[in-house]
CSV table of C-alpha atoms in Angstrom, one decimal:
chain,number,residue,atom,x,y,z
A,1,UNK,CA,-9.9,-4.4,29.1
A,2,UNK,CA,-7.6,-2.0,26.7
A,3,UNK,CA,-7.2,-3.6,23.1
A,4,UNK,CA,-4.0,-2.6,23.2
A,5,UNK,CA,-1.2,-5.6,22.9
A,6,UNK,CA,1.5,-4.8,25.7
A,7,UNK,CA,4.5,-5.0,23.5
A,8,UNK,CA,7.6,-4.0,25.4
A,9,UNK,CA,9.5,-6.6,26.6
A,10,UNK,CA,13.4,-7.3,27.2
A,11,UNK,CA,15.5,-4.9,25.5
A,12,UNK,CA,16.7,-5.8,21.6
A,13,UNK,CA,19.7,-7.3,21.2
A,14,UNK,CA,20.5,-6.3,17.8
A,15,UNK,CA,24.2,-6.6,17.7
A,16,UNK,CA,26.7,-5.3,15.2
A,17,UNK,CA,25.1,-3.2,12.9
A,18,UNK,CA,26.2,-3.0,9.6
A,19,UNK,CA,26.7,0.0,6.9
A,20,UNK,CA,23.9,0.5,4.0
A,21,UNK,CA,25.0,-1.8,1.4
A,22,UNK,CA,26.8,-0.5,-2.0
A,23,UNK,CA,24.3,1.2,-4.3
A,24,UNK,CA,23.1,-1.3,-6.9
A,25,UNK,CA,25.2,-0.8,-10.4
A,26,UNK,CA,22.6,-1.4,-13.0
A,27,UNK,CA,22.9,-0.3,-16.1
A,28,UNK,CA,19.3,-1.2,-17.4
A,29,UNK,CA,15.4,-1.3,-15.7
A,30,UNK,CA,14.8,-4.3,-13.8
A,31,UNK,CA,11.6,-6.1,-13.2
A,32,UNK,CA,12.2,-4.7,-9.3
A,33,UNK,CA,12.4,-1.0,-10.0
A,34,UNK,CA,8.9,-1.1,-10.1
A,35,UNK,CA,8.3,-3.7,-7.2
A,36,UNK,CA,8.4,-0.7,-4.2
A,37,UNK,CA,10.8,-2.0,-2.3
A,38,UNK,CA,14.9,-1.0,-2.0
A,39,UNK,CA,15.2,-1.0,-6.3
A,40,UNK,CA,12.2,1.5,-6.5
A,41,UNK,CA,13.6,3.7,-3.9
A,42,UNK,CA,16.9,3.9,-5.6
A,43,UNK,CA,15.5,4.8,-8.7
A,44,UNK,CA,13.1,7.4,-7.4
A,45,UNK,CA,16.3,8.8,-4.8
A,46,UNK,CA,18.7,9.0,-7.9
A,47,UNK,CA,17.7,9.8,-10.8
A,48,UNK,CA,14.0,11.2,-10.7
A,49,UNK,CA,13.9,13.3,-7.2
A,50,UNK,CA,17.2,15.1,-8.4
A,51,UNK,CA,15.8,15.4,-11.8
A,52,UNK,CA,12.2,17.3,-10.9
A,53,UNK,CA,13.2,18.9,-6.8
A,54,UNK,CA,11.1,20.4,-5.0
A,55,UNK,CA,9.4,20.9,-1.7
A,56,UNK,CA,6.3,19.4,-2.6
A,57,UNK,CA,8.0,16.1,-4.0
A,58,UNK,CA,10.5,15.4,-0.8
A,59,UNK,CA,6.9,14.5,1.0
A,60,UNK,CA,7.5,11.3,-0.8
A,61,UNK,CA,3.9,10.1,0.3
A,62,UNK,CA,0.9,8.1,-1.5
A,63,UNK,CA,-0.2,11.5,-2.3
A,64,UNK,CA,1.1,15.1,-2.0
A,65,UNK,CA,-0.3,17.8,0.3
A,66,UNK,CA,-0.7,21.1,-1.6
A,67,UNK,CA,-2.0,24.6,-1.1
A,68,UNK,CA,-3.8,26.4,-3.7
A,69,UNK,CA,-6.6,29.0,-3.4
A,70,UNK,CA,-6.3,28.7,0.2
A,71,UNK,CA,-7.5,25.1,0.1
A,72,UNK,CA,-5.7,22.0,1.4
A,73,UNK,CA,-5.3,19.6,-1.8
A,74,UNK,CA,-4.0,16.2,-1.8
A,75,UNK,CA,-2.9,15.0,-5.5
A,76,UNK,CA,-2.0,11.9,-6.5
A,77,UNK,CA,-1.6,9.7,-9.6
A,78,UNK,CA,-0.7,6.3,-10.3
A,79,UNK,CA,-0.4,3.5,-13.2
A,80,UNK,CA,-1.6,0.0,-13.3
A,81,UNK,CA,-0.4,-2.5,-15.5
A,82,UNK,CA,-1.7,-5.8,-13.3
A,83,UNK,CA,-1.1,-8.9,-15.3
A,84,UNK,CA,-4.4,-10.4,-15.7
A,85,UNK,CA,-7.0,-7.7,-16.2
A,86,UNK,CA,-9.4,-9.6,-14.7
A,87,UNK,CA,-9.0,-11.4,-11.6
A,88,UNK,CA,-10.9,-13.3,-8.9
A,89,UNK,CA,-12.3,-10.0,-6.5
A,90,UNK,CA,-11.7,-7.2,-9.4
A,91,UNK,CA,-10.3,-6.3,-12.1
A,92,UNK,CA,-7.3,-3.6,-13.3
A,93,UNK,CA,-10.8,-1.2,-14.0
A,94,UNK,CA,-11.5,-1.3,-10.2
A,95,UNK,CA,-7.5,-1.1,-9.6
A,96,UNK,CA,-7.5,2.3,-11.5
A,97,UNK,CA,-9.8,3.9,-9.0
A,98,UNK,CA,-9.0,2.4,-5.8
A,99,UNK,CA,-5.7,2.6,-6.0
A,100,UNK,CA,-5.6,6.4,-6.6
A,101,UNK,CA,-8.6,6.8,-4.1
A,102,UNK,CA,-6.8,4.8,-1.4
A,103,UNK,CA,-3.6,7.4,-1.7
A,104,UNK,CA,-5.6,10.3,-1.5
A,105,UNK,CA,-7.3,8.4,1.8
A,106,UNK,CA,-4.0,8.0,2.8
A,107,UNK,CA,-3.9,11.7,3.6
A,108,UNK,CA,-7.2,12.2,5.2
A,109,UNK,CA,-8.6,13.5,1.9
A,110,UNK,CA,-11.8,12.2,0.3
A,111,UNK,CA,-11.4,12.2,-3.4
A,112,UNK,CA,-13.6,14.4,-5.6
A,113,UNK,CA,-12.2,14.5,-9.2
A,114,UNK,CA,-9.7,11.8,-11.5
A,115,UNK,CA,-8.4,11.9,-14.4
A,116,UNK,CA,-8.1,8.5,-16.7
A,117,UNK,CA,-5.2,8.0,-19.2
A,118,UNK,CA,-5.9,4.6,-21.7
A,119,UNK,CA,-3.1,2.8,-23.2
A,120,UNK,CA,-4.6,0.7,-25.4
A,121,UNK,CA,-2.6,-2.0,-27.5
A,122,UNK,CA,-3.5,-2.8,-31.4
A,123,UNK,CA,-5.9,-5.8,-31.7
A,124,UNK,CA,-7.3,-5.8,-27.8
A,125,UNK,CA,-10.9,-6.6,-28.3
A,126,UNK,CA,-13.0,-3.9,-28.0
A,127,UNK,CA,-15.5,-5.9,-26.0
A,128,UNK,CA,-12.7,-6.2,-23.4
A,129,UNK,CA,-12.1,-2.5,-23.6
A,130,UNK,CA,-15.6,-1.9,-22.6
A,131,UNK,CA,-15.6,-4.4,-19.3
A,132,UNK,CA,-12.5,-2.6,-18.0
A,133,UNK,CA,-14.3,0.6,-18.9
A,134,UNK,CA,-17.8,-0.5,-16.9
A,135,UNK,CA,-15.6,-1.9,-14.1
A,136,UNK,CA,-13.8,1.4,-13.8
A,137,UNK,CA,-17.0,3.3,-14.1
A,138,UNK,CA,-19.0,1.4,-11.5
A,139,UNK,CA,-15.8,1.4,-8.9
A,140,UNK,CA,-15.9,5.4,-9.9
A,141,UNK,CA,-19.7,5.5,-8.4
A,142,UNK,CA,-18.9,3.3,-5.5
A,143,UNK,CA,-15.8,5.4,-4.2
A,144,UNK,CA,-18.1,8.7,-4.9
A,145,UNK,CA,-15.8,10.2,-7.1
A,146,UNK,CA,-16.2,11.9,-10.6
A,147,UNK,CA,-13.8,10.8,-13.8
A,148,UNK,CA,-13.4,14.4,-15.0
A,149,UNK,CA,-11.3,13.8,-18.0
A,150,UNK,CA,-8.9,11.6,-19.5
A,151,UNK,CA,-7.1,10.6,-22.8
A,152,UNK,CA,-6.8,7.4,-25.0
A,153,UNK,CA,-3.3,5.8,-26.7
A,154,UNK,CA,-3.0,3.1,-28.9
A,155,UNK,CA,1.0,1.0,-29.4
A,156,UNK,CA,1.8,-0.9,-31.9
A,157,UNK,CA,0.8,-4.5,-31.2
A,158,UNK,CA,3.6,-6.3,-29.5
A,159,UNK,CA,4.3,-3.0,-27.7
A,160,UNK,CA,2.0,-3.1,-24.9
A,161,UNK,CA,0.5,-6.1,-22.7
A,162,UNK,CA,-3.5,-5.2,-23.7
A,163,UNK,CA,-4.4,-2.2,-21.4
A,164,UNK,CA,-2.5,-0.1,-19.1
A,165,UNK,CA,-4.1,2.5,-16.9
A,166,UNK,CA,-2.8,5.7,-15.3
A,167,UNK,CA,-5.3,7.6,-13.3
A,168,UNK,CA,-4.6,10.8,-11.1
A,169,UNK,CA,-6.9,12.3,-8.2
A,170,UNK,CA,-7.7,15.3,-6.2
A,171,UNK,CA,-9.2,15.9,-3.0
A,172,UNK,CA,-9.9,18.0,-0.3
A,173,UNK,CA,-7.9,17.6,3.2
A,174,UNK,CA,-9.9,18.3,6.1
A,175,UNK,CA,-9.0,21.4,9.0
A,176,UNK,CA,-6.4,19.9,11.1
A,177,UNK,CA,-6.1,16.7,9.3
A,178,UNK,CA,-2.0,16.1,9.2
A,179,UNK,CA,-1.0,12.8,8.0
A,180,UNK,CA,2.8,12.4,7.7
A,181,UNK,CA,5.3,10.0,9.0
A,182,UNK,CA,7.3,13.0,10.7
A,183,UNK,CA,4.6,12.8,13.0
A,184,UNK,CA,5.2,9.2,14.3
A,185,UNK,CA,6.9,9.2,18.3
A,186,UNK,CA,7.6,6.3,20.1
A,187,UNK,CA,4.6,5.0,21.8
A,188,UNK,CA,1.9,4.9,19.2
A,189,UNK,CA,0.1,2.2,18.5
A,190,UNK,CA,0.3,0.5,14.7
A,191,UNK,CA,-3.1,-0.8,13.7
A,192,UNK,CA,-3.6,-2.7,10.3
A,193,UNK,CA,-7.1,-2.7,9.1
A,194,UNK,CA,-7.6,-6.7,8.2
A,195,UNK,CA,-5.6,-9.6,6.7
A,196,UNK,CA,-2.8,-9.0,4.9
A,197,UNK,CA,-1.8,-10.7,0.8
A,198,UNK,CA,-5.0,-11.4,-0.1
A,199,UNK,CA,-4.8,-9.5,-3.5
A,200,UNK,CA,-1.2,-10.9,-4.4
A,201,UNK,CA,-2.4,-14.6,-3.4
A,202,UNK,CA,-5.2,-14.1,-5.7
A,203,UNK,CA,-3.6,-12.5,-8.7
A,204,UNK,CA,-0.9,-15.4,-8.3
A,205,UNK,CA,-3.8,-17.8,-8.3
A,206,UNK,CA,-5.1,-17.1,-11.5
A,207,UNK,CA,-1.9,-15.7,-13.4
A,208,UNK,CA,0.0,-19.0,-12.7
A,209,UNK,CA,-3.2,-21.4,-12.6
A,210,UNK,CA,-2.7,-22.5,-9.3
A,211,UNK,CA,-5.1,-24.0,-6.9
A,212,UNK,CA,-4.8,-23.7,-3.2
A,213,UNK,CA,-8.6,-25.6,-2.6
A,214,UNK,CA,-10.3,-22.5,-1.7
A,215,UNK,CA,-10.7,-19.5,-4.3
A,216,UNK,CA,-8.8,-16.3,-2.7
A,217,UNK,CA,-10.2,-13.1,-4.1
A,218,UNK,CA,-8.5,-9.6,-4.3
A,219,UNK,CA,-9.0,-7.1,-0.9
A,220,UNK,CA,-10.1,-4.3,-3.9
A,221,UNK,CA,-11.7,-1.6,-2.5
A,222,UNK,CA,-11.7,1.7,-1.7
A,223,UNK,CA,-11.1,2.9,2.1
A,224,UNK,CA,-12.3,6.8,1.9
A,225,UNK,CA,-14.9,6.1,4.0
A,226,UNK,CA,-13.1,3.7,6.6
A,227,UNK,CA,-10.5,6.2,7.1
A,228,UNK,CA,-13.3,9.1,7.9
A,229,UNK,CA,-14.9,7.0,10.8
A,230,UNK,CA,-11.2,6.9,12.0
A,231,UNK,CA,-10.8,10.6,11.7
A,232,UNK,CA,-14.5,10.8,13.2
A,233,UNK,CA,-12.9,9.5,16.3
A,234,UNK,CA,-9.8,12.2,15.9
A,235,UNK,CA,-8.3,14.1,13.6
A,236,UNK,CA,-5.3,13.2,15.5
A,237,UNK,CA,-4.0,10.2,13.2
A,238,UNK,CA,-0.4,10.7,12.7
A,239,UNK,CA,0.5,8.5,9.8
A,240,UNK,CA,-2.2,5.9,7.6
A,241,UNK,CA,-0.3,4.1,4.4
A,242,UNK,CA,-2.1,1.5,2.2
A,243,UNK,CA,0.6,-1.7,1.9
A,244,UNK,CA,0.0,-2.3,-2.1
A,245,UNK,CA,3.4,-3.3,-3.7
A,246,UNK,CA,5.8,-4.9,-0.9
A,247,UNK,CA,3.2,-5.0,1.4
A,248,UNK,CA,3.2,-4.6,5.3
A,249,UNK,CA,6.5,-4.9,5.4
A,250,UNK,CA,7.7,-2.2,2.8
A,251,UNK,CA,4.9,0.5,4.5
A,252,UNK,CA,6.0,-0.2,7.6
A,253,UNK,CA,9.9,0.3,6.6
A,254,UNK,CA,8.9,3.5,4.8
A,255,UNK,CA,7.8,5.2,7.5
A,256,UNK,CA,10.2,3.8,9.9
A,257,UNK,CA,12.7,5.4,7.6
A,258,UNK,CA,10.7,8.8,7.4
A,259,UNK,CA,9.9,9.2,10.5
A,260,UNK,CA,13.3,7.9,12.5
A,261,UNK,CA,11.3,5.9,14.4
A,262,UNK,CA,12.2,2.1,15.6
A,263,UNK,CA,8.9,-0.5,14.9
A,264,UNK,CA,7.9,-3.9,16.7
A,265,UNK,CA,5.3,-5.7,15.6
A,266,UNK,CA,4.2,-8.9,17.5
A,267,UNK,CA,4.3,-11.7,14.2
A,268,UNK,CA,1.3,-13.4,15.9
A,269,UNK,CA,-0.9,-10.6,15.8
A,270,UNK,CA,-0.5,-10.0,12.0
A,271,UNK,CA,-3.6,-11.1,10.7
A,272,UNK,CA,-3.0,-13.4,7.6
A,273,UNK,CA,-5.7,-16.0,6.3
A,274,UNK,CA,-5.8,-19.7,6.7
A,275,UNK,CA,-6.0,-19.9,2.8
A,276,UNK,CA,-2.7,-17.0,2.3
A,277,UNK,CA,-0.5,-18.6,4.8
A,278,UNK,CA,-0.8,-22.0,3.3
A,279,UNK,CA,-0.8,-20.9,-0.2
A,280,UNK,CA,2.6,-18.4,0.9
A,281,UNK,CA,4.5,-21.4,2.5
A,282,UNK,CA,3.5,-23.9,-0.9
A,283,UNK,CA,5.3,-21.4,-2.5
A,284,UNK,CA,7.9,-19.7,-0.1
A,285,UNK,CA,6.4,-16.7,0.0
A,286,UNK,CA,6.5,-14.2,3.3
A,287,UNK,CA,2.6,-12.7,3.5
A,288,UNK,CA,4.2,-9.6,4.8
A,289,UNK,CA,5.7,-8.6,1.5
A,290,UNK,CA,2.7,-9.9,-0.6
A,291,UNK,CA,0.6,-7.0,-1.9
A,292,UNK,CA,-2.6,-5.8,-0.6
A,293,UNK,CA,-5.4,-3.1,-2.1
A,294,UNK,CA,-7.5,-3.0,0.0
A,295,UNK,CA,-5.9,-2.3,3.5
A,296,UNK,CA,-4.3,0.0,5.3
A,297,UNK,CA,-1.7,0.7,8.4
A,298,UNK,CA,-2.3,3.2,10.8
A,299,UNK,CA,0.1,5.0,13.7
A,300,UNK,CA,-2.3,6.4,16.3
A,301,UNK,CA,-1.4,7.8,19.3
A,302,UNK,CA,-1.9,5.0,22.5
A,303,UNK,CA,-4.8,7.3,24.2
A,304,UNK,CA,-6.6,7.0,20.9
A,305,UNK,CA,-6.1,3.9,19.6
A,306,UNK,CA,-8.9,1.6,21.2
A,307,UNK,CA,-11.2,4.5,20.6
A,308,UNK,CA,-10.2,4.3,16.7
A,309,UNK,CA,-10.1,0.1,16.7
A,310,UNK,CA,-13.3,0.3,18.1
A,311,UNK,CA,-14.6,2.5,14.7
A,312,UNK,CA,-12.5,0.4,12.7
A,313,UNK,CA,-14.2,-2.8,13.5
A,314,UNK,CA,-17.8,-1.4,13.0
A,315,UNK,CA,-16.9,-0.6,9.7
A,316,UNK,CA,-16.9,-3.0,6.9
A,317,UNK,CA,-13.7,-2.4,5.8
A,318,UNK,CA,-12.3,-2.9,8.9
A,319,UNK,CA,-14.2,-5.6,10.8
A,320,UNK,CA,-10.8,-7.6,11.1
A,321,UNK,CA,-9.0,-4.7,12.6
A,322,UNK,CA,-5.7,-5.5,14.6
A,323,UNK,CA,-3.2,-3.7,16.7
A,324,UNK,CA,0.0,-5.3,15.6
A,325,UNK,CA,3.0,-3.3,17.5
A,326,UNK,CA,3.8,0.0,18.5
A,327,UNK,CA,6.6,2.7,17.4
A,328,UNK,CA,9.8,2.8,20.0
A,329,UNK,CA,12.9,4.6,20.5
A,330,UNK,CA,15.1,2.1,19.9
A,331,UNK,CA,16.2,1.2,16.8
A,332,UNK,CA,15.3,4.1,15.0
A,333,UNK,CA,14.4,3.5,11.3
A,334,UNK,CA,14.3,-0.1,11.6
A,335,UNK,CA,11.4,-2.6,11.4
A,336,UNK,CA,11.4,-5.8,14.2
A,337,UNK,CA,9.0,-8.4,14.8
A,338,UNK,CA,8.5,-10.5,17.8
A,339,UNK,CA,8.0,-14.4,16.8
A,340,UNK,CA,5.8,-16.7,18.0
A,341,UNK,CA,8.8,-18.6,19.6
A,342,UNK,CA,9.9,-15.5,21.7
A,343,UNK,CA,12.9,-14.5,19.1
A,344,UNK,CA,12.6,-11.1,17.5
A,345,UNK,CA,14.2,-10.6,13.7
A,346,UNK,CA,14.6,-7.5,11.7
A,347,UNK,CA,11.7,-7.0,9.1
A,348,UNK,CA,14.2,-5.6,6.1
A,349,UNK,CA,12.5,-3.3,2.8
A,350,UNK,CA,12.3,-6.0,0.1
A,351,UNK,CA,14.5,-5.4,-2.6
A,352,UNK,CA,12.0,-5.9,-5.7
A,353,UNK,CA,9.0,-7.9,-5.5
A,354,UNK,CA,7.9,-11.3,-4.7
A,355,UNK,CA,5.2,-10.9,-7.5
A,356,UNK,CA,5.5,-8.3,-10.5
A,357,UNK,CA,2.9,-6.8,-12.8
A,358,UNK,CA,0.5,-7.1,-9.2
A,359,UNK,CA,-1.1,-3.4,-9.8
C-alpha cells in the first residue's frame, strides 16, 4: 500500500480574504528581525535586497546557486549567536557547522570547504573558548568538511554575549540537481524528515531552567548525507528547506510564497514528540513554529515520493520520516492544515519568534 496520505478532500472554504497588512513602522531593530518570520523578511525585502541587487541574491534560498569556472557552486554563510553555548544535544560549536552544512544540503550540494569568523568577548574563559573550538572541530570531521580559514575578534566586555560565530560554506551541486521552490506544482508530496521543535524545546529547557520530566536534547546534526540517499533515489527533488528559526511553519510559508503554490498539511501527521507537545502546551507554544536543526522538508514529485520515504527511513537521519500534505492549486501562496477535528485553519509566517537567540 502507497505511503502517500490521500489529502484532498472537500474544497476550502477560505472566505473573505484580506489585503497584506501595513508594513510595520519601526524605527529601531527588534528582537524579531532576527526571528525568520514576517519581521526578518521585511528587513531583508527593504532595506538589504535594495541595498546589494542582484540576480544571484533574489534566489533568496538557504544557500545561493552560482556558476564559476564552469562548476555549479552553492555558497552560503550564516551567524550563530544561540543563548547558552552549550546545551543538552550540542553546543553553538556543532551549530556553526551544521547550520551552514544543512544550507548547502539544502541545495543538493555536499559541502567541501568553510570559513570560521570568532567574536570573542573580553574575559570569556579561555577554557570555554577551546570546548566550542573542539566541538566545532569534531562536528567539522563528522559532516566531512574542511575549516579552510577563518578570523578572530575580541569586544569590549559588556559588548558581546561570550562567543558569536559566523561560518560560510562552499560546495559542489551535482549534474541535474535543481532545488528551488519555482519548481514546486500542485501535486507533490511534502515530506518532513522526523519530529519537529526538538532543538527549541531543549534550548528553552536549559536557558529558562525548566523541567518537563524527561531531558529533550537538540535534533543537531548535519543532513549532507541524508539528502544524497534522497537524490540517490532522483535527482528530481524540487524543493528541500531545513525549518531552523520559525520552524515548519515559516519553511513551509516561504516556499508557498516563492513558489505560488497553495499547501495542506494534515496536523495529525506532523510528527511532534510526546515530551515537545506537552512541554509546547505548558507553555503555549505551537511546535510548528519552534526551531529545528536537524530536519528538513522536502517537495517531491507524487511518482517519487514513496520511493524517496522509503530512503529516508533507512537512513538515520530520517528513520521518522513522514509525508505530511501535498502542494495544490488552490490557495496559492498560502499555508493550510487539516485538524484532527475535520476543520482546516490557515498556517500564517510568524511575525518574530517564539524563542530568540535559538541559533
Amino acid at each position: 500500500m502507497s505511503d502517500i496520505t490521500e489529502l484532498r478532500g472537500p474544497a476550502l472554504d477560505i472566505e473573505g480574504p484580506t489585503c497584506p497588512a501595513p508594513l510595520r513602522d519601526r524605527p529601531r531593530v527588534v528582537m524579531g528581525h532576527g526571528g525568520g518570520g514576517a519581521l526578518s523578511a521585511e528587513l531583508v525585502q527593504q532595506i538589504f535586497a535594495p541595498a546589494f541587487g542582484g540576480e544571484v541574491l533574489a534566489q533568496m534560498g538557504d544557500a545561493a546557486a552560482v556558476t564559476l569556472g564552469g562548476a555549479r557552486l552553492a555558497f552560503s554563510t550564516d551567524s550563530f549567536v544561540v543563548r547558552p553555548l552549550f546545551f543538552p544535544g550540542g553546543s553553538i560549536g556543532d551549530l556553526a557547522v551544521n547550520g551552514t552544512v544543512n544550507d548547502l544540503a539544502m541545495s543538493g550540494a555536499r559541502a567541501a570547504y568553510l570559513s570560521c569568523g570568532f567574536i570573542l568577548e573580553e574575559g570569556v574563559e579561555l577554557d570555554v573558548v577551546s570546548r566550542v573550538a573542539e566541538a566545532l572541530g569534531t562536528a567539522a570531521r563528522a559532516a566531512g568538511v574542511e575549516v579552510a580559514t577563518g578570523d578572530t575578534k575580541v569586544v569590549e566586555s559588556g559588548h558581546g554575549d561570550g562567543i558569536f560565530i559566523n561560518t560560510a560554506g562552499i560546495g559542489l551541486i551535482p549534474a541535474g540537481v535543481d532545488l528551488r521552490p519555482g519548481r514546486v506544482v500542485p501535486g507533490d508530496v511534502v515530506i518532513v524528515s522526523g519530529a519537529v521543535g526538538v532543538h527549541g524545546v531543549a534550548i528553552m529547557s536549559v536557558r529558562e531552567g525548566l523541567e518537563f520530566g524527561v531531558e529533550i536534547e537538540s535534533d543537531c546534526a548535519a543532513l549532507g548525507s541524508l539528502v544524497d540517499a534522497m537524490l540517490a533515489v532522483t535527482p528530481d527533488l524540487h524543493v528541500l528547506r531545513d525549518p531552523t528559526r520559525g520552524g515548519l511553519a515559516a519553511a513551509l510559508n516561504e516556499i508557498a510564497a516563492a513558489s505560488g503554490a497553495g499547501v495542506v498539511i494534515r496536523e495529525r501527521d506532523v510528527p511532534v514528540p510526546a515530551a515537545v507537545a506537552n512541554a509546547c502546551a505548558i507553555l503555549g507554544l505551537d511546535p510548528m513554529y519552534v526551531a529545528n536543526e536537524g530536519k528538513l522538508v522536502a517537495f517531491v514529485p507524487r511518482e517519487h515520493a514513496d520511493a524517496v520515504l522509503a530512503a529516508m527511513r533507512s537512513h538515520p537521519l530520517g528513520a521518522d520520516s513522514a509525508i505530511i500534505g501535498e502542494a495544490v492549486a488552490d490557495h496559492p501562496g498560502m499555508v493550510v492544515a487539516r485538524t484532527g477535528l475535520g476543520g482546516t485553519r490557515v498556517v500564517d509566517l510568524p511575525l518574530g519568534e517564539q524563542l530568540p537567540r535559538i541559533c
